GROMACS .gro file of N, CA and C in nm:
model
  378
    1VAL      N    1   0.085  -0.119   0.000
    1VAL     CA    2   0.000   0.000   0.000
    1VAL      C    3   0.089   0.124   0.000
    2GLN      N    4   0.061   0.213  -0.092
    2GLN     CA    5   0.133   0.340  -0.097
    2GLN      C    6   0.034   0.453  -0.069
    3LEU      N    7   0.078   0.549   0.007
    3LEU     CA    8  -0.005   0.662   0.042
    3LEU      C    9   0.060   0.790  -0.008
    4GLN      N   10  -0.019   0.875  -0.070
    4GLN     CA   11   0.031   1.001  -0.122
    4GLN      C   12  -0.048   1.113  -0.058
    5ALA      N   13   0.019   1.192   0.024
    5ALA     CA   14  -0.046   1.303   0.092
    5ALA      C   15  -0.012   1.433   0.023
    6SER      N   16  -0.107   1.526   0.027
    6SER     CA   17  -0.084   1.657  -0.034
    6SER      C   18  -0.171   1.760   0.035
    7GLY      N   19  -0.140   1.887   0.010
    7GLY     CA   20  -0.228   1.994   0.054
    7GLY      C   21  -0.179   2.080   0.168
    8GLY      N   22  -0.062   2.054   0.221
    8GLY     CA   23  -0.012   2.139   0.329
    8GLY      C   24   0.024   2.277   0.279
    9GLY      N   25   0.061   2.364   0.372
    9GLY     CA   26   0.101   2.498   0.334
    9GLY      C   27   0.104   2.592   0.452
   10LEU      N   28   0.113   2.720   0.419
   10LEU     CA   29   0.117   2.826   0.520
   10LEU      C   30  -0.012   2.905   0.516
   11VAL      N   31  -0.072   2.927   0.632
   11VAL     CA   32  -0.199   2.998   0.638
   11VAL      C   33  -0.200   3.083   0.765
   12HIS      N   34  -0.275   3.192   0.763
   12HIS     CA   35  -0.291   3.273   0.883
   12HIS      C   36  -0.391   3.208   0.977
   13ALA      N   37  -0.380   3.241   1.103
   13ALA     CA   38  -0.475   3.192   1.202
   13ALA      C   39  -0.617   3.228   1.159
   14GLY      N   40  -0.707   3.132   1.175
   14GLY     CA   41  -0.844   3.150   1.132
   14GLY      C   42  -0.871   3.103   0.990
   15GLY      N   43  -0.765   3.074   0.919
   15GLY     CA   44  -0.779   3.029   0.781
   15GLY      C   45  -0.809   2.881   0.769
   16SER      N   46  -0.810   2.833   0.645
   16SER     CA   47  -0.846   2.694   0.617
   16SER      C   48  -0.747   2.630   0.522
   17LEU      N   49  -0.733   2.500   0.535
   17LEU     CA   50  -0.655   2.419   0.444
   17LEU      C   51  -0.724   2.284   0.429
   18THR      N   52  -0.703   2.219   0.316
   18THR     CA   53  -0.753   2.084   0.296
   18THR      C   54  -0.637   1.992   0.262
   19LEU      N   55  -0.623   1.886   0.340
   19LEU     CA   56  -0.524   1.784   0.313
   19LEU      C   57  -0.592   1.666   0.244
   20SER      N   58  -0.520   1.604   0.152
   20SER     CA   59  -0.572   1.488   0.082
   20SER      C   60  -0.473   1.373   0.093
   21CYS      N   61  -0.526   1.252   0.100
   21CYS     CA   62  -0.441   1.133   0.104
   21CYS      C   63  -0.504   1.027   0.016
   22ALA      N   64  -0.429   0.981  -0.082
   22ALA     CA   65  -0.476   0.878  -0.173
   22ALA      C   66  -0.398   0.750  -0.150
   23ALA      N   67  -0.471   0.639  -0.145
   23ALA     CA   68  -0.409   0.509  -0.123
   23ALA      C   69  -0.410   0.429  -0.253
   24SER      N   70  -0.302   0.359  -0.277
   24SER     CA   71  -0.295   0.270  -0.392
   24SER      C   72  -0.236   0.137  -0.346
   25GLY      N   73  -0.269   0.032  -0.420
   25GLY     CA   74  -0.224  -0.100  -0.380
   25GLY      C   75  -0.335  -0.177  -0.312
   26ARG      N   76  -0.305  -0.296  -0.269
   26ARG     CA   77  -0.407  -0.384  -0.213
   26ARG      C   78  -0.431  -0.353  -0.065
   27THR      N   79  -0.556  -0.328  -0.031
   27THR     CA   80  -0.592  -0.309   0.109
   27THR      C   81  -0.704  -0.407   0.144
   28SER      N   82  -0.750  -0.402   0.266
   28SER     CA   83  -0.860  -0.488   0.308
   28SER      C   84  -0.992  -0.431   0.259
   29SER      N   85  -1.102  -0.496   0.298
   29SER     CA   86  -1.233  -0.452   0.250
   29SER      C   87  -1.281  -0.326   0.320
   30ASN      N   88  -1.233  -0.297   0.436
   30ASN     CA   89  -1.281  -0.179   0.508
   30ASN      C   90  -1.168  -0.118   0.591
   31PRO      N   91  -1.069  -0.067   0.525
   31PRO     CA   92  -0.958  -0.008   0.600
   31PRO      C   93  -0.997   0.124   0.664
   32VAL      N   94  -0.922   0.163   0.760
   32VAL     CA   95  -0.936   0.294   0.823
   32VAL      C   96  -0.821   0.382   0.777
   33MET      N   97  -0.853   0.502   0.736
   33MET     CA   98  -0.749   0.600   0.703
   33MET      C   99  -0.748   0.707   0.811
   34GLY      N  100  -0.632   0.732   0.863
   34GLY     CA  101  -0.619   0.828   0.971
   34GLY      C  102  -0.522   0.939   0.937
   35TRP      N  103  -0.540   1.051   1.004
   35TRP     CA  104  -0.445   1.163   0.997
   35TRP      C  105  -0.384   1.182   1.136
   36PHE      N  106  -0.255   1.195   1.138
   36PHE     CA  107  -0.181   1.222   1.259
   36PHE      C  108  -0.097   1.348   1.235
   37ARG      N  109  -0.048   1.407   1.343
   37ARG     CA  110   0.042   1.521   1.328
   37ARG      C  111   0.151   1.515   1.433
   38GLN      N  112   0.262   1.578   1.400
   38GLN     CA  113   0.374   1.582   1.493
   38GLN      C  114   0.439   1.719   1.485
   39ALA      N  115   0.435   1.788   1.597
   39ALA     CA  116   0.500   1.918   1.610
   39ALA      C  117   0.641   1.898   1.664
   40PRO      N  118   0.729   1.994   1.640
   40PRO     CA  119   0.867   1.981   1.688
   40PRO      C  120   0.872   1.958   1.839
   41GLY      N  121   0.946   1.856   1.879
   41GLY     CA  122   0.962   1.827   2.020
   41GLY      C  123   0.844   1.756   2.085
   42LYS      N  124   0.744   1.721   2.005
   42LYS     CA  125   0.626   1.655   2.060
   42LYS      C  126   0.607   1.518   1.996
   43GLU      N  127   0.528   1.435   2.062
   43GLU     CA  128   0.498   1.304   2.008
   43GLU      C  129   0.393   1.315   1.898
   44ARG      N  130   0.392   1.215   1.813
   44ARG     CA  131   0.291   1.209   1.708
   44ARG      C  132   0.154   1.189   1.773
   45GLU      N  133   0.055   1.265   1.729
   45GLU     CA  134  -0.078   1.255   1.788
   45GLU      C  135  -0.184   1.234   1.681
   46PHE      N  136  -0.288   1.164   1.721
   46PHE     CA  137  -0.401   1.136   1.634
   46PHE      C  138  -0.482   1.263   1.612
   47VAL      N  139  -0.527   1.284   1.488
   47VAL     CA  140  -0.609   1.400   1.455
   47VAL      C  141  -0.751   1.356   1.419
   48ALA      N  142  -0.762   1.268   1.322
   48ALA     CA  143  -0.894   1.223   1.275
   48ALA      C  144  -0.876   1.094   1.196
   49GLY      N  145  -0.983   1.016   1.190
   49GLY     CA  146  -0.980   0.893   1.113
   49GLY      C  147  -1.117   0.860   1.057
   50ILE      N  148  -1.119   0.780   0.951
   50ILE     CA  149  -1.245   0.743   0.887
   50ILE      C  150  -1.236   0.601   0.832
   51ARG      N  151  -1.341   0.527   0.846
   51ARG     CA  152  -1.352   0.395   0.783
   51ARG      C  153  -1.388   0.418   0.636
   52LEU      N  154  -1.305   0.374   0.545
   52LEU     CA  155  -1.323   0.409   0.405
   52LEU      C  156  -1.448   0.345   0.343
   53SER      N  157  -1.494   0.234   0.396
   53SER     CA  158  -1.617   0.174   0.342
   53SER      C  159  -1.740   0.212   0.423
   54GLY      N  160  -1.732   0.207   0.553
   54GLY     CA  161  -1.849   0.235   0.636
   54GLY      C  162  -1.870   0.382   0.665
   55GLY      N  163  -1.762   0.462   0.660
   55GLY     CA  164  -1.777   0.604   0.681
   55GLY      C  165  -1.772   0.650   0.825
   56GLY      N  166  -1.758   0.558   0.920
   56GLY     CA  167  -1.749   0.600   1.059
   56GLY      C  168  -1.626   0.685   1.082
   57THR      N  169  -1.639   0.785   1.170
   57THR     CA  170  -1.529   0.878   1.191
   57THR      C  171  -1.495   0.892   1.339
   58ARG      N  172  -1.379   0.948   1.363
   58ARG     CA  173  -1.334   0.978   1.499
   58ARG      C  174  -1.245   1.100   1.491
   59TYR      N  175  -1.254   1.187   1.592
   59TYR     CA  176  -1.174   1.308   1.595
   59TYR      C  177  -1.107   1.324   1.731
   60ALA      N  178  -0.991   1.386   1.729
   60ALA     CA  179  -0.930   1.428   1.855
   60ALA      C  180  -1.011   1.544   1.910
   61ASP      N  181  -1.018   1.554   2.042
   61ASP     CA  182  -1.096   1.662   2.104
   61ASP      C  183  -1.047   1.799   2.058
   62SER      N  184  -0.918   1.811   2.033
   62SER     CA  185  -0.860   1.940   2.000
   62SER      C  186  -0.904   1.993   1.863
   63VAL      N  187  -0.960   1.905   1.779
   63VAL     CA  188  -0.999   1.950   1.645
   63VAL      C  189  -1.148   1.936   1.619
   64LYS      N  190  -1.223   1.880   1.713
   64LYS     CA  191  -1.367   1.864   1.693
   64LYS      C  192  -1.433   1.998   1.667
   65GLY      N  193  -1.520   2.001   1.568
   65GLY     CA  194  -1.590   2.123   1.532
   65GLY      C  195  -1.513   2.212   1.436
   66ARG      N  196  -1.385   2.183   1.416
   66ARG     CA  197  -1.303   2.263   1.324
   66ARG      C  198  -1.257   2.182   1.204
   67PHE      N  199  -1.227   2.055   1.225
   67PHE     CA  200  -1.178   1.968   1.118
   67PHE      C  201  -1.287   1.870   1.077
   68THR      N  202  -1.290   1.837   0.949
   68THR     CA  203  -1.384   1.737   0.898
   68THR      C  204  -1.309   1.642   0.807
   69ILE      N  205  -1.322   1.512   0.835
   69ILE     CA  206  -1.260   1.412   0.749
   69ILE      C  207  -1.368   1.350   0.662
   70SER      N  208  -1.336   1.327   0.537
   70SER     CA  209  -1.434   1.268   0.445
   70SER      C  210  -1.360   1.173   0.350
   71ARG      N  211  -1.437   1.090   0.283
   71ARG     CA  212  -1.378   0.993   0.189
   71ARG      C  213  -1.428   1.020   0.049
   72ASP      N  214  -1.353   0.970  -0.049
   72ASP     CA  215  -1.399   0.989  -0.187
   72ASP      C  216  -1.493   0.875  -0.225
   73ASN      N  217  -1.556   0.886  -0.340
   73ASN     CA  218  -1.656   0.788  -0.382
   73ASN      C  219  -1.596   0.650  -0.408
   74ALA      N  220  -1.468   0.645  -0.441
   74ALA     CA  221  -1.403   0.518  -0.467
   74ALA      C  222  -1.351   0.453  -0.339
   75ASN      N  223  -1.367   0.521  -0.227
   75ASN     CA  224  -1.320   0.470  -0.097
   75ASN      C  225  -1.172   0.437  -0.097
   76THR      N  226  -1.095   0.519  -0.169
   76THR     CA  227  -0.951   0.499  -0.172
   76THR      C  228  -0.875   0.622  -0.125
   77ALA      N  229  -0.947   0.726  -0.087
   77ALA     CA  230  -0.880   0.849  -0.046
   77ALA      C  231  -0.962   0.917   0.061
   78ALA      N  232  -0.895   0.996   0.139
   78ALA     CA  233  -0.963   1.073   0.243
   78ALA      C  234  -0.910   1.216   0.242
   79ASN      N  235  -1.000   1.309   0.266
   79ASN     CA  236  -0.964   1.449   0.276
   79ASN      C  237  -0.983   1.496   0.420
   80LEU      N  238  -0.900   1.588   0.461
   80LEU     CA  239  -0.913   1.650   0.592
   80LEU      C  240  -0.931   1.799   0.571
   81GLN      N  241  -1.054   1.846   0.589
   81GLN     CA  242  -1.083   1.988   0.577
   81GLN      C  243  -1.056   2.051   0.713
   82MET      N  244  -0.965   2.147   0.715
   82MET     CA  245  -0.925   2.211   0.840
   82MET      C  246  -0.967   2.357   0.837
   83ASN      N  247  -1.059   2.393   0.924
   83ASN     CA  248  -1.107   2.531   0.933
   83ASN      C  249  -1.067   2.591   1.067
   84SER      N  250  -1.078   2.723   1.075
   84SER     CA  251  -1.047   2.794   1.200
   84SER      C  252  -0.912   2.750   1.256
   85LEU      N  253  -0.814   2.747   1.170
   85LEU     CA  254  -0.682   2.698   1.211
   85LEU      C  255  -0.618   2.788   1.315
   86LYS      N  256  -0.546   2.725   1.405
   86LYS     CA  257  -0.478   2.795   1.514
   86LYS      C  258  -0.328   2.771   1.503
   87PRO      N  259  -0.248   2.860   1.559
   87PRO     CA  260  -0.102   2.837   1.557
   87PRO      C  261  -0.063   2.701   1.616
   88GLU      N  262  -0.137   2.655   1.713
   88GLU     CA  263  -0.105   2.526   1.773
   88GLU      C  264  -0.136   2.408   1.682
   89ASP      N  265  -0.199   2.432   1.569
   89ASP     CA  266  -0.220   2.325   1.470
   89ASP      C  267  -0.096   2.306   1.382
   90THR      N  268   0.002   2.392   1.397
   90THR     CA  269   0.124   2.381   1.318
   90THR      C  270   0.195   2.250   1.349
   91ALA      N  271   0.222   2.173   1.244
   91ALA     CA  272   0.285   2.042   1.260
   91ALA      C  273   0.308   1.982   1.122
   92VAL      N  274   0.380   1.872   1.120
   92VAL     CA  275   0.385   1.787   1.001
   92VAL      C  276   0.269   1.688   1.014
   93TYR      N  277   0.186   1.683   0.912
   93TYR     CA  278   0.069   1.597   0.912
   93TYR      C  279   0.098   1.472   0.827
   94TYR      N  280   0.061   1.357   0.882
   94TYR     CA  281   0.083   1.229   0.816
   94TYR      C  282  -0.050   1.156   0.799
   95CYS      N  283  -0.069   1.093   0.685
   95CYS     CA  284  -0.182   1.003   0.671
   95CYS      C  285  -0.132   0.859   0.686
   96ALA      N  286  -0.220   0.774   0.729
   96ALA     CA  287  -0.184   0.635   0.756
   96ALA      C  288  -0.306   0.547   0.736
   97VAL      N  289  -0.281   0.418   0.715
   97VAL     CA  290  -0.389   0.322   0.693
   97VAL      C  291  -0.377   0.205   0.791
   98ASP      N  292  -0.489   0.174   0.855
   98ASP     CA  293  -0.506   0.054   0.937
   98ASP      C  294  -0.582  -0.044   0.850
   99VAL      N  295  -0.514  -0.146   0.799
   99VAL     CA  296  -0.579  -0.233   0.698
   99VAL      C  297  -0.673  -0.336   0.761
  100ASN      N  298  -0.657  -0.366   0.886
  100ASN     CA  299  -0.743  -0.465   0.952
  100ASN      C  300  -0.798  -0.412   1.084
  101PRO      N  301  -0.882  -0.310   1.077
  101PRO     CA  302  -0.932  -0.253   1.201
  101PRO      C  303  -1.034  -0.344   1.268
  102ALA      N  304  -1.048  -0.329   1.398
  102ALA     CA  305  -1.154  -0.400   1.468
  102ALA      C  306  -1.288  -0.347   1.419
  103PRO      N  307  -1.393  -0.430   1.425
  103PRO     CA  308  -1.524  -0.385   1.375
  103PRO      C  309  -1.571  -0.256   1.442
  104ARG      N  310  -1.614  -0.163   1.360
  104ARG     CA  311  -1.673  -0.038   1.405
  104ARG      C  312  -1.575   0.051   1.483
  105ILE      N  313  -1.448   0.022   1.475
  105ILE     CA  314  -1.350   0.098   1.550
  105ILE      C  315  -1.264   0.182   1.457
  106VAL      N  316  -1.245   0.307   1.494
  106VAL     CA  317  -1.144   0.392   1.432
  106VAL      C  318  -1.043   0.424   1.542
  107THR      N  319  -0.930   0.359   1.537
  107THR     CA  320  -0.834   0.373   1.645
  107THR      C  321  -0.750   0.499   1.630
  108GLY      N  322  -0.709   0.552   1.742
  108GLY     CA  323  -0.619   0.666   1.742
  108GLY      C  324  -0.477   0.628   1.781
  109VAL      N  325  -0.450   0.499   1.787
  109VAL     CA  326  -0.319   0.450   1.829
  109VAL      C  327  -0.228   0.436   1.707
  110PRO      N  328  -0.120   0.511   1.701
  110PRO     CA  329  -0.035   0.509   1.580
  110PRO      C  330   0.018   0.371   1.544
  111THR      N  331   0.049   0.289   1.643
  111THR     CA  332   0.108   0.159   1.613
  111THR      C  333   0.009   0.063   1.549
  112MET      N  334  -0.119   0.097   1.548
  112MET     CA  335  -0.219   0.012   1.483
  112MET      C  336  -0.226   0.038   1.333
  113TYR      N  337  -0.159   0.139   1.286
  113TYR     CA  338  -0.161   0.174   1.144
  113TYR      C  339  -0.036   0.118   1.079
  114GLU      N  340  -0.057   0.037   0.975
  114GLU     CA  341   0.054  -0.036   0.915
  114GLU      C  342   0.129   0.043   0.807
  115TYR      N  343   0.058   0.131   0.741
  115TYR     CA  344   0.120   0.203   0.630
  115TYR      C  345   0.108   0.354   0.654
  116TRP      N  346   0.215   0.425   0.618
  116TRP     CA  347   0.222   0.568   0.640
  116TRP      C  348   0.267   0.639   0.514
  117GLY      N  349   0.209   0.757   0.493
  117GLY     CA  350   0.252   0.841   0.384
  117GLY      C  351   0.363   0.935   0.429
  118GLN      N  352   0.415   1.008   0.334
  118GLN     CA  353   0.514   1.109   0.369
  118GLN      C  354   0.441   1.225   0.436
  119GLY      N  355   0.505   1.298   0.519
  119GLY     CA  356   0.441   1.408   0.587
  119GLY      C  357   0.423   1.530   0.499
  120THR      N  358   0.327   1.612   0.537
  120THR     CA  359   0.307   1.738   0.469
  120THR      C  360   0.299   1.848   0.576
  121GLN      N  361   0.374   1.955   0.556
  121GLN     CA  362   0.386   2.060   0.658
  121GLN      C  363   0.265   2.152   0.654
  122VAL      N  364   0.211   2.176   0.772
  122VAL     CA  365   0.107   2.277   0.790
  122VAL      C  366   0.159   2.380   0.889
  123THR      N  367   0.163   2.504   0.847
  123THR     CA  368   0.212   2.612   0.933
  123THR      C  369   0.103   2.718   0.944
  124VAL      N  370   0.065   2.749   1.067
  124VAL     CA  371  -0.038   2.849   1.092
  124VAL      C  372   0.029   2.965   1.165
  125SER      N  373   0.028   3.081   1.102
  125SER     CA  374   0.091   3.198   1.162
  125SER      C  375  -0.012   3.276   1.243
  126SER      N  376   0.037   3.339   1.348
  126SER     CA  377  -0.054   3.415   1.435
  126SER      C  378  -0.070   3.559   1.387
   0.00000   0.00000   0.00000
């Protein structure tokens, strides 16, 4: 499985960005695609995830109401719409795939995701 992430950039506080992640290669019937982020000096943290076939979602408390994760019609890609961005959202954002998730579960544990894309930088200026 290969993941291609795109859409990072520089934005002022209060602005918006959309990240996209496309998966190619063989996956399971209902993989979960997640977004994580890592700021300098901090651990990688879960941001949002979605079941590509069932559509179930999960968000970190810090982004609820501001970020929206969605999937494409082919169930091979996920977008992360980020609104009302804050300087503390600045980080390298990574997409990842959990190919064999537990039923109805979107996990936020990084080690449960088997495949990772390259990071994309998001910088929010104050």
